[in-house]
Amino acid sequence: MRPLRRRQDQSLDESGLDSSEGTETTLIDLDIVNPYFRSSDYRAALEARGIRVIGPNFANTNADTPSLPPAVDVAIARYDRVIIDAGGDDVGATVLGRYSESIRRRGYEMIYVINMYRSMTQTPEEAADILHGIEAASKLKATGIVNNSHLKDGTDADTVKASLDFAAEVSRMTSLPPALHHRTPGGRGLFK
Amino acid sequence: MSERVLMKGNEALAEAAIAAGCRHFFGYPITPQTEVAAYMAKRMPKVNGVYLQAESEVASINMVLGAAAAGVRVMTSTSSPGVSLMAEGISYIAGSDLPMLIVNVQRGGPGLGGIQPSQADYFQATKSTGHGDFHMIVLAPSTVQEMVDLVAGAFELGDRYRMPTMVLSDGMLGQMMEPVVLPEPTGDELPEKPWAACGHGGEREHNVVNSLYIQPHDLERLVIERYKRYDEIKRKEQRAEEYLTEDAEIIVVAYGASSRVSRSAVNKAREDGIKAGLIRPITLWPFPDDAIGKAADSKKTKRFLTVEMSMGQMVEDVRLAVNGRKPVEFYGRTGGVIPTPKEVYDQIVKLSGGA
């Protein structure tokens, strides 16, 4: 059993997410619907890599409420590289709508992460449908797709290969370019 | 489409209920079970079902009572404080001999407690879910796949014995994702319920669903009849998984999330030459007295170790089942803290006479 901490560090290492090369990176955790498994849980590991984390007020305290800190406005308006982690469906994306005007003003990329092994997005039609809900709720348009089709520890190269046609079809239906595909565990991966 | 899908425990449980023919869900959001309700809100309209968010847990359990009285497959889900609020309605449902499914995705308590996983509602689930003489059948999954597999059985047991059933989950199992294979949907062949108050067009006598009996002898007769059913359930429906118990000297007893931790600890102990095994109760009521009793009778068994995410609740049932034949020790964490495999392993080493 690999310790969670090691997996988390490995994931962050592989992501290449840091504030190197003089570009300050800020991660905004807007997943305020579900207080389990959110970016704020990894604040210490992220900050150790020089990434500024802005999360819900009082996250992981007794006063943990779905509230939005004013620092979000400041970050969107002024900071260099800003990554927003929003919830995974139209409900989770609703909070993005609150910031849609300022996000549009500064310019953005909105990546739609898809997994054909999730029960609600098993067909391209279902995946495209959920994207429409997310775009309506967030008042923003997606600009790319990441094919993150996997079965957690049950993922192998075939698992990912079997999802390529699915990803291509979602791309065709939504007119969004595929940004990259899921990397197989320990492998060189299927990045495009 | 893939045969296996990646689902959160809460989502998998909801989908399994739909596959089992449940078309009525009444509930109220509370962490960490909210995904059950959110999933039902999206899925029920697609299968011509009813999803209704009530104004409280008290209202939702009484809506469940009404739907169950009409004979449909119905469920609710909540988390620990929500079950406390539902206690009166659950007692009425048991007193009316109605089948329904209630899911408790446990969180730390007492009071509002916390939102992290806990197993501190064992007493509430198995002994005191509401007032009066009654029981529910309580099933405890330990994986997301088992969440799926137990749901259909929970509905079937409830229908067979005309009583409420509970799936006792926790925040860890509800929130974690695992690949699962979903069952084929049940057709329209749900069991007949000739007792249901569902309208009859004047072609039969009225069916009356009720839990009020003013005459004490009538009430006593009904409760005794119900307890005869409970005795039958205790004889026929006990379920437990036994893992490496055949030659085990130290037997860990744990259910749900803590059984996953305990299994890792047992495996590590085996690697180090310690004869450890695991009994994992799947039915918490009826408690698997037979499996525990058989292990207590074994000459090889030296001690039991009960591991829970509580201050020690199931351990009382383990001690009753062991009945003084062998020592029963306890290790637990509470308040939303999950014991680590290392902590449980250390307890096993200590009991085996190691350092």
Coordinates of C-alpha atoms in Angstrom, one line a residue:
Chain A
M1 CA 0.0 0.0 0.0
R2 CA 1.7 3.2 -1.1
P3 CA 1.3 6.0 1.4
L4 CA -1.0 8.8 0.2
R5 CA 1.6 11.4 0.8
R6 CA 4.0 9.7 -1.7
R7 CA 1.3 9.4 -4.4
Q8 CA 0.4 13.0 -3.9
D9 CA 4.0 14.2 -4.2
Q10 CA 4.5 12.0 -7.3
S11 CA 1.4 13.4 -8.9
L12 CA 2.5 17.0 -8.3
D13 CA 6.0 16.2 -9.6
E14 CA 4.6 14.7 -12.8
S15 CA 2.2 17.6 -13.3
G16 CA 5.0 20.0 -13.6
L17 CA 2.9 22.5 -11.7
D18 CA 5.2 24.9 -9.9
S19 CA 6.2 28.6 -9.9
S20 CA 9.5 28.1 -11.6
E21 CA 10.8 30.2 -14.5
G22 CA 9.6 33.4 -12.8
T23 CA 5.9 32.8 -13.4
E24 CA 4.0 32.9 -10.2
T25 CA 1.3 30.2 -10.1
T26 CA -1.9 30.5 -8.1
L27 CA -4.4 27.7 -7.6
I28 CA -7.9 28.7 -6.7
D29 CA -10.1 26.0 -5.1
L30 CA -13.6 26.8 -6.1
D31 CA -14.9 23.3 -5.3
I32 CA -17.1 24.5 -2.5
V33 CA -19.9 22.0 -2.9
N34 CA -18.1 18.9 -1.6
P35 CA -15.7 19.4 1.3
Y36 CA -14.1 16.0 0.6
F37 CA -11.0 15.6 -1.6
R38 CA -10.4 19.2 -2.7
S39 CA -7.3 21.1 -3.6
S40 CA -7.3 22.9 -0.2
D41 CA -6.5 19.5 1.3
Y42 CA -3.1 19.7 -0.4
R43 CA -2.3 23.3 0.5
A44 CA 1.0 22.4 2.3
A45 CA 2.4 20.3 -0.6
L46 CA 1.4 22.9 -3.1
E47 CA 2.8 25.8 -1.2
A48 CA 6.1 23.9 -0.8
R49 CA 6.3 24.1 -4.6
G50 CA 5.8 27.8 -4.5
I51 CA 2.2 27.6 -5.6
R52 CA -0.2 30.0 -3.9
V53 CA -3.5 28.4 -2.8
I54 CA -6.7 30.3 -2.4
G55 CA -9.5 28.2 -1.0
P56 CA -12.9 28.6 0.6
N57 CA -12.9 30.6 3.8
F58 CA -12.2 28.5 6.9
A59 CA -11.7 25.3 4.8
N60 CA -11.3 22.3 7.0
T61 CA -12.3 24.1 10.2
N62 CA -15.4 24.1 12.2
A63 CA -16.6 27.1 10.3
D64 CA -16.2 25.4 6.9
T65 CA -18.9 26.9 4.7
P66 CA -19.4 27.3 1.0
S67 CA -18.2 30.9 1.0
L68 CA -15.9 32.7 -1.4
P69 CA -12.9 34.7 -0.3
P70 CA -12.3 38.2 -1.8
A71 CA -8.8 37.1 -2.7
V72 CA -10.3 35.2 -5.7
D73 CA -11.3 38.5 -7.4
V74 CA -7.8 39.9 -6.8
A75 CA -6.1 36.7 -8.2
I76 CA -8.2 36.6 -11.3
A77 CA -7.7 40.3 -12.0
R78 CA -3.9 40.6 -11.2
Y79 CA -2.0 37.4 -10.8
D80 CA 0.3 35.8 -13.4
R81 CA -0.8 32.3 -13.9
V82 CA -4.1 31.3 -12.3
I83 CA -5.5 27.8 -12.3
I84 CA -9.1 27.4 -11.1
D85 CA -10.2 24.0 -9.8
A86 CA -14.0 23.9 -10.2
G87 CA -16.4 21.1 -9.3
G88 CA -17.0 18.3 -11.8
D89 CA -20.5 19.1 -13.1
D90 CA -23.0 21.9 -13.7
V91 CA -23.6 22.2 -10.0
G92 CA -19.9 22.5 -9.2
A93 CA -19.4 24.9 -12.1
T94 CA -22.2 27.3 -11.0
V95 CA -19.7 29.2 -8.8
L96 CA -17.6 29.9 -11.8
G97 CA -20.4 31.9 -13.2
R98 CA -19.9 34.4 -10.3
Y99 CA -16.5 35.2 -11.8
S100 CA -17.2 34.8 -15.5
E101 CA -17.0 38.4 -16.4
S102 CA -13.6 39.0 -14.9
I103 CA -12.4 35.7 -16.3
R104 CA -13.5 36.7 -19.8
R105 CA -11.8 40.1 -19.3
R106 CA -8.4 38.6 -18.6
G107 CA -8.7 35.8 -21.1
Y108 CA -8.8 32.1 -20.2
E109 CA -8.6 28.5 -21.2
M110 CA -11.3 26.2 -19.8
I111 CA -10.3 22.5 -20.0
Y112 CA -13.1 19.9 -19.9
V113 CA -11.7 16.8 -18.2
I114 CA -13.5 13.6 -19.4
N115 CA -13.5 10.0 -18.2
M116 CA -15.5 7.5 -20.2
Y117 CA -15.4 5.1 -17.3
R118 CA -17.5 7.5 -15.1
S119 CA -21.1 6.3 -15.0
M120 CA -22.6 9.6 -16.2
T121 CA -20.3 10.1 -19.1
Q122 CA -20.0 6.7 -20.7
T123 CA -21.0 7.8 -24.2
P124 CA -19.8 10.9 -26.2
E125 CA -23.4 12.2 -26.1
E126 CA -23.5 12.1 -22.3
A127 CA -20.1 13.8 -22.0
A128 CA -21.1 16.5 -24.5
D129 CA -24.4 17.0 -22.6
I130 CA -22.7 17.5 -19.3
L131 CA -20.4 20.0 -20.9
H132 CA -23.3 22.0 -22.1
G133 CA -24.6 22.1 -18.6
I134 CA -21.2 23.2 -17.3
E135 CA -21.0 26.0 -19.9
A136 CA -24.5 27.2 -19.1
A137 CA -23.8 27.3 -15.4
S138 CA -20.3 28.8 -15.6
K139 CA -21.2 31.3 -18.3
L140 CA -17.9 30.4 -20.0
K141 CA -17.0 28.3 -23.0
A142 CA -14.7 25.4 -22.8
T143 CA -11.6 25.6 -25.0
G144 CA -10.1 22.1 -24.8
I145 CA -10.5 18.6 -23.7
V146 CA -8.4 16.4 -21.5
N147 CA -9.1 12.7 -21.9
N148 CA -8.6 11.4 -18.3
S149 CA -10.3 8.1 -18.9
H150 CA -9.1 5.7 -16.2
L151 CA -10.2 3.1 -13.7
K152 CA -7.9 4.1 -10.9
D153 CA -5.6 1.2 -9.9
G154 CA -7.3 -0.9 -12.6
T155 CA -5.9 1.3 -15.4
D156 CA -3.6 -0.1 -18.0
A157 CA -2.6 0.9 -21.5
D158 CA -5.6 -0.9 -23.0
T159 CA -7.9 1.0 -20.7
V160 CA -6.6 4.3 -22.1
K161 CA -6.4 3.1 -25.7
A162 CA -10.1 2.0 -25.5
S163 CA -11.0 5.6 -24.7
L164 CA -9.3 7.2 -27.7
D165 CA -12.3 6.9 -30.0
F166 CA -14.6 8.2 -27.3
A167 CA -12.4 11.2 -26.8
A168 CA -12.2 11.9 -30.5
E169 CA -16.0 11.7 -30.8
V170 CA -16.5 14.1 -27.9
S171 CA -14.0 16.4 -29.5
R172 CA -15.9 16.2 -32.8
M173 CA -19.3 16.8 -31.1
T174 CA -18.1 19.7 -29.1
S175 CA -15.7 21.2 -31.7
L176 CA -13.0 21.3 -28.9
P177 CA -9.4 20.2 -29.6
P178 CA -8.1 17.3 -27.5
A179 CA -5.3 18.7 -25.3
L180 CA -3.9 15.5 -24.0
H181 CA -4.7 11.9 -22.9
H182 CA -4.3 10.2 -19.6
R183 CA -0.8 8.8 -18.9
T184 CA -0.6 5.1 -18.2
P185 CA 0.9 4.3 -14.8
G186 CA 4.7 4.2 -15.0
G187 CA 4.7 4.4 -18.7
R188 CA 5.9 7.1 -21.1
G189 CA 2.2 7.8 -21.6
L190 CA -0.1 8.8 -24.4
F191 CA 0.4 12.5 -24.2
K192 CA -0.2 14.4 -27.4
Chain B
M1 CA -19.6 1.1 -23.1
S2 CA -17.2 -0.4 -20.6
E3 CA -18.4 -3.2 -18.3
R4 CA -16.6 -1.6 -15.4
V5 CA -17.3 2.0 -14.4
L6 CA -15.6 4.3 -12.0
M7 CA -18.0 5.4 -9.3
K8 CA -18.0 7.0 -5.9
G9 CA -19.5 4.7 -3.2
N10 CA -22.5 7.1 -2.8
E11 CA -23.2 7.2 -6.6
A12 CA -22.8 3.4 -6.9
L13 CA -25.2 2.8 -4.1
A14 CA -27.8 5.1 -5.8
E15 CA -27.4 3.4 -9.2
A16 CA -27.7 0.0 -7.6
A17 CA -31.0 1.0 -5.9
I18 CA -32.4 2.1 -9.3
A19 CA -31.2 -1.2 -10.9
A20 CA -33.1 -3.0 -8.0
G21 CA -36.3 -1.3 -9.0
C22 CA -36.4 1.6 -6.6
R23 CA -38.3 4.5 -8.1
H24 CA -38.9 6.6 -5.1
F25 CA -36.3 8.6 -3.1
F26 CA -37.0 11.1 -0.4
G27 CA -34.2 12.8 1.4
Y28 CA -32.3 15.8 2.6
P29 CA -28.7 16.8 1.9
I30 CA -26.0 16.2 4.5
T31 CA -22.3 15.6 4.2
P32 CA -20.9 13.0 3.5
Q33 CA -24.0 11.4 1.8
T34 CA -25.1 14.3 -0.4
E35 CA -24.0 12.6 -3.6
V36 CA -26.7 9.9 -3.1
A37 CA -29.4 12.6 -3.2
A38 CA -27.6 14.6 -6.0
Y39 CA -27.3 11.4 -8.1
M40 CA -30.9 10.5 -7.5
A41 CA -32.0 14.0 -8.5
K42 CA -30.4 13.5 -11.9
R43 CA -31.2 9.9 -12.5
M44 CA -34.8 9.4 -11.2
P45 CA -36.4 11.6 -13.9
K46 CA -34.7 9.5 -16.5
V47 CA -36.3 6.3 -15.2
N48 CA -39.7 7.8 -14.6
G49 CA -39.0 7.8 -10.9
V50 CA -39.6 10.3 -8.1
Y51 CA -36.9 12.3 -6.4
L52 CA -38.1 14.7 -3.8
Q53 CA -35.9 16.8 -1.5
A54 CA -38.0 17.2 1.6
E55 CA -37.7 20.2 4.0
S56 CA -36.0 18.0 6.6
E57 CA -35.1 14.5 7.5
V58 CA -38.3 14.2 9.6
A59 CA -40.4 15.0 6.6
S60 CA -38.4 12.7 4.3
I61 CA -38.7 9.6 6.5
N62 CA -42.5 10.1 6.8
M63 CA -42.7 10.4 3.0
V64 CA -40.8 7.1 2.9
L65 CA -43.4 5.6 5.2
G66 CA -46.2 6.7 3.0
A67 CA -44.6 5.3 -0.2
A68 CA -43.7 2.1 1.6
A69 CA -47.3 1.7 2.8
A70 CA -48.4 2.0 -0.9
G71 CA -46.1 -0.9 -1.7
V72 CA -43.4 0.6 -3.8
R73 CA -39.6 0.2 -3.4
V74 CA -38.5 3.3 -1.6
M75 CA -35.4 4.6 0.1
T76 CA -33.8 7.5 1.8
S77 CA -30.2 8.3 2.7
T78 CA -28.7 10.5 5.3
S79 CA -25.7 10.8 7.6
S80 CA -25.6 10.3 11.4
P81 CA -27.4 13.4 12.8
G82 CA -30.0 12.8 10.1
V83 CA -30.7 9.3 11.3
S84 CA -31.3 10.7 14.8
L85 CA -33.9 13.0 13.3
M86 CA -35.5 10.1 11.5
A87 CA -35.7 7.8 14.5
E88 CA -39.4 8.4 15.2
G89 CA -40.4 7.6 11.6
I90 CA -38.2 4.5 11.5
S91 CA -39.9 3.2 14.6
Y92 CA -43.3 3.9 13.0
I93 CA -42.2 2.1 9.8
A94 CA -41.0 -1.0 11.8
G95 CA -44.3 -0.9 13.8
S96 CA -46.2 -0.9 10.6
D97 CA -44.2 -3.8 9.2
L98 CA -43.1 -1.9 6.1
P99 CA -40.0 -2.6 4.0
M100 CA -37.8 0.3 3.0
L101 CA -34.1 1.0 2.7
I102 CA -32.3 3.6 4.7
V103 CA -28.7 4.4 4.1
N104 CA -26.5 5.9 6.8
V105 CA -23.2 7.3 5.5
Q106 CA -21.7 7.8 9.0
R107 CA -19.8 10.8 10.2
G108 CA -18.2 11.6 13.5
G109 CA -20.4 12.4 16.4
P110 CA -22.1 13.0 18.8
G111 CA -24.0 16.2 18.1
L112 CA -23.1 17.8 14.8
G113 CA -19.7 16.1 15.3
G114 CA -17.7 16.3 12.1
I115 CA -17.9 15.3 8.5
Q116 CA -15.1 12.7 8.4
P117 CA -15.8 8.9 8.4
S118 CA -16.9 7.2 11.6
Q119 CA -18.5 4.0 12.8
A120 CA -20.0 5.4 16.0
D121 CA -23.6 4.7 14.9
Y122 CA -23.3 1.0 15.4
F123 CA -25.4 1.1 18.6
Q124 CA -28.0 3.3 16.9
A125 CA -28.2 1.1 13.9
T126 CA -28.4 -2.3 15.6
K127 CA -30.0 -1.6 18.9
S128 CA -31.7 1.8 19.3
T129 CA -32.8 3.3 16.0
G130 CA -36.0 4.4 17.6
H131 CA -38.4 3.7 20.4
G132 CA -40.0 0.3 21.1
D133 CA -39.2 -3.3 20.6
F134 CA -37.9 -3.6 17.0
H135 CA -34.9 -4.3 14.8
M136 CA -33.8 -3.5 11.3
I137 CA -31.6 -5.7 9.1
V138 CA -28.3 -3.8 8.9
L139 CA -25.8 -4.5 6.1
A140 CA -22.2 -3.3 6.2
P141 CA -20.3 -3.1 2.8
S142 CA -16.6 -2.6 2.8
T143 CA -16.0 -1.8 -0.9
V144 CA -17.8 0.2 -3.5
Q145 CA -18.6 -3.0 -5.4
E146 CA -20.1 -4.5 -2.2
M147 CA -22.2 -1.4 -1.9
V148 CA -23.7 -2.2 -5.2
D149 CA -24.1 -5.9 -4.5
L150 CA -25.8 -5.5 -1.1
V151 CA -28.4 -2.9 -2.1
A152 CA -30.6 -5.3 -4.1
G153 CA -30.3 -7.9 -1.3
A154 CA -31.3 -5.2 1.2
F155 CA -34.5 -4.5 -0.7
E156 CA -35.2 -8.2 -1.1
L157 CA -34.7 -9.0 2.6
G158 CA -36.9 -6.1 3.5
D159 CA -39.7 -7.3 1.3
R160 CA -39.3 -10.9 2.5
Y161 CA -39.5 -10.1 6.1
R162 CA -41.6 -6.9 5.9
M163 CA -39.2 -4.7 7.8
P164 CA -36.9 -1.8 7.3
T165 CA -33.3 -2.5 6.2
M166 CA -30.2 -0.3 6.6
V167 CA -27.0 -0.1 4.7
L168 CA -24.5 1.2 7.2
S169 CA -21.8 3.0 5.2
D170 CA -19.4 5.7 6.3
G171 CA -17.8 8.8 4.8
M172 CA -14.8 6.9 3.5
L173 CA -16.8 4.3 1.6
G174 CA -19.3 6.9 0.4
Q175 CA -16.6 9.3 -1.0
M176 CA -14.0 6.9 -2.3
M177 CA -14.0 5.9 -6.0
E178 CA -13.5 2.3 -7.2
P179 CA -14.2 0.5 -10.5
V180 CA -17.5 -1.4 -10.2
V181 CA -19.7 -3.7 -12.3
L182 CA -23.3 -2.6 -12.1
P183 CA -26.0 -5.2 -12.0
E184 CA -28.6 -5.7 -14.8
P185 CA -31.7 -3.7 -13.9
T186 CA -34.5 -5.7 -12.3
G187 CA -37.5 -6.0 -14.6
D188 CA -41.0 -5.4 -13.5
E189 CA -41.0 -8.6 -11.4
L190 CA -41.0 -7.0 -8.0
P191 CA -42.7 -9.1 -5.3
E192 CA -46.4 -8.8 -4.8
K193 CA -47.5 -6.8 -1.8
P194 CA -51.1 -7.8 -1.1
W195 CA -51.0 -5.9 2.2
A196 CA -50.3 -2.5 0.5
A197 CA -52.6 0.4 0.8
C198 CA -52.6 1.2 -2.9
G199 CA -56.2 1.5 -4.0
H200 CA -58.4 -1.4 -5.0
G201 CA -61.3 0.0 -6.9
G202 CA -63.8 -1.4 -4.5
E203 CA -62.8 -5.0 -5.3
R204 CA -61.4 -6.0 -1.9
E205 CA -61.5 -5.0 1.7
H206 CA -59.4 -2.0 2.7
N207 CA -55.8 -2.7 3.7
V208 CA -54.9 -0.7 6.8
V209 CA -51.2 0.2 7.5
N210 CA -50.9 1.3 11.1
S211 CA -48.6 1.2 14.1
L212 CA -51.1 2.3 16.8
Y213 CA -52.7 -0.4 19.0
I214 CA -54.5 0.8 22.0
Q215 CA -55.3 -2.6 23.4
P216 CA -52.0 -3.8 25.1
H217 CA -52.7 -7.5 24.4
D218 CA -53.1 -6.8 20.7
L219 CA -49.8 -4.9 20.7
E220 CA -48.0 -7.6 22.7
R221 CA -49.3 -10.3 20.3
L222 CA -48.0 -8.3 17.3
V223 CA -44.6 -7.6 18.9
I224 CA -44.2 -11.3 19.8
E225 CA -45.1 -12.3 16.2
R226 CA -42.5 -9.8 14.9
Y227 CA -39.9 -11.3 17.2
K228 CA -40.6 -14.8 15.9
R229 CA -39.7 -13.3 12.5
Y230 CA -36.5 -11.8 14.0
D231 CA -35.5 -15.3 15.3
E232 CA -35.9 -16.7 11.8
I233 CA -33.7 -13.9 10.4
K234 CA -31.1 -14.6 13.1
R235 CA -31.1 -18.3 12.0
K236 CA -31.0 -17.7 8.3
E237 CA -29.5 -14.4 7.4
Q238 CA -26.2 -14.0 9.3
R239 CA -23.4 -13.2 7.0
A240 CA -19.7 -12.7 7.5
E241 CA -16.5 -13.0 5.5
E242 CA -13.7 -15.1 7.1
Y243 CA -10.2 -14.3 5.9
L244 CA -7.2 -16.4 6.9
T245 CA -9.1 -17.6 10.0
E246 CA -8.5 -21.4 9.6
D247 CA -5.2 -21.5 11.5
A248 CA -5.4 -18.0 13.1
E249 CA -4.4 -17.5 16.6
I250 CA -5.4 -13.8 16.7
I251 CA -8.6 -13.0 15.0
V252 CA -9.4 -9.4 14.1
V253 CA -13.1 -8.5 13.9
A254 CA -13.9 -5.4 11.9
Y255 CA -16.6 -4.2 9.5
G256 CA -16.8 -1.6 6.7
A257 CA -13.9 0.9 6.4
S258 CA -12.0 -0.4 9.4
S259 CA -12.1 -3.9 7.9
R260 CA -10.1 -2.6 5.0
V261 CA -7.4 -1.3 7.3
S262 CA -7.5 -4.5 9.4
R263 CA -7.0 -6.7 6.3
S264 CA -3.8 -4.8 5.4
A265 CA -2.6 -5.2 9.0
V266 CA -3.5 -9.0 9.0
N267 CA -1.5 -9.4 5.7
K268 CA 1.5 -7.6 7.2
A269 CA 1.3 -9.8 10.3
R270 CA 1.2 -12.9 8.1
E271 CA 4.3 -11.7 6.3
D272 CA 6.0 -11.5 9.7
G273 CA 4.9 -15.0 10.6
I274 CA 2.1 -14.0 13.0
K275 CA -1.0 -16.2 12.5
A276 CA -3.6 -13.5 12.3
G277 CA -7.0 -13.7 10.6
L278 CA -10.0 -11.4 10.0
I279 CA -13.7 -11.9 10.5
R280 CA -15.7 -9.2 8.7
P281 CA -19.4 -9.0 9.7
I282 CA -21.5 -8.2 6.7
T283 CA -24.7 -8.3 8.6
L284 CA -24.5 -6.3 11.7
W285 CA -28.0 -7.2 12.6
P286 CA -28.4 -10.1 12.7
F287 CA -24.9 -10.2 14.1
P288 CA -22.8 -13.2 12.8
D289 CA -22.7 -15.0 16.2
D290 CA -22.2 -18.3 14.5
A291 CA -19.0 -17.3 12.7
I292 CA -17.6 -15.6 15.8
G293 CA -18.7 -18.6 18.0
K294 CA -17.1 -21.1 15.7
A295 CA -13.8 -19.1 15.9
A296 CA -14.1 -18.9 19.7
D297 CA -14.5 -22.7 19.9
S298 CA -11.4 -23.3 17.8
K299 CA -8.4 -24.5 19.9
K300 CA -6.1 -22.5 17.6
T301 CA -7.7 -19.1 18.5
K302 CA -6.0 -17.4 21.4
R303 CA -7.5 -13.9 21.3
F304 CA -9.9 -11.6 19.4
L305 CA -9.2 -8.0 18.5
T306 CA -12.1 -5.8 17.6
V307 CA -11.2 -2.7 15.5
E308 CA -13.7 0.1 15.1
M309 CA -13.9 3.8 14.2
S310 CA -15.6 4.4 17.5
M311 CA -14.9 4.1 21.2
G312 CA -16.0 0.5 21.1
Q313 CA -19.6 -0.5 20.2
M314 CA -19.5 -3.7 18.1
V315 CA -17.0 -5.1 20.6
E316 CA -20.0 -5.7 22.9
D317 CA -21.6 -8.0 20.4
V318 CA -18.3 -9.7 19.8
R319 CA -18.0 -10.3 23.6
L320 CA -21.5 -11.7 23.7
A321 CA -20.8 -14.1 20.8
V322 CA -17.5 -15.2 22.3
N323 CA -19.2 -15.6 25.7
G324 CA -16.1 -15.6 27.8
R325 CA -14.4 -18.5 25.8
K326 CA -11.4 -16.3 24.8
P327 CA -10.2 -12.8 25.6
V328 CA -11.6 -10.0 23.4
E329 CA -9.5 -6.8 23.1
F330 CA -10.4 -3.5 21.5
Y331 CA -8.7 -0.9 19.4
G332 CA -10.4 2.1 18.0
R333 CA -10.1 5.7 16.8
T334 CA -13.0 8.1 16.8
G335 CA -14.1 11.6 15.9
G336 CA -13.5 11.0 12.2
V337 CA -10.0 9.6 12.6
I338 CA -9.3 6.4 10.6
P339 CA -6.9 3.9 12.2
T340 CA -3.8 3.1 10.1
P341 CA -2.8 -0.4 9.1
K342 CA 0.4 0.2 11.2
E343 CA -1.6 1.0 14.4
V344 CA -3.7 -2.2 14.0
Y345 CA -0.6 -4.2 13.1
D346 CA 1.1 -3.0 16.3
Q347 CA -1.9 -4.2 18.3
I348 CA -1.7 -7.6 16.6
V349 CA 2.0 -7.8 17.4
K350 CA 1.3 -6.8 21.1
L351 CA -1.4 -9.5 21.4
S352 CA 0.9 -12.1 19.9
G353 CA 3.4 -11.5 22.6
G354 CA 5.8 -9.5 20.4
A355 CA 7.5 -6.2 21.2

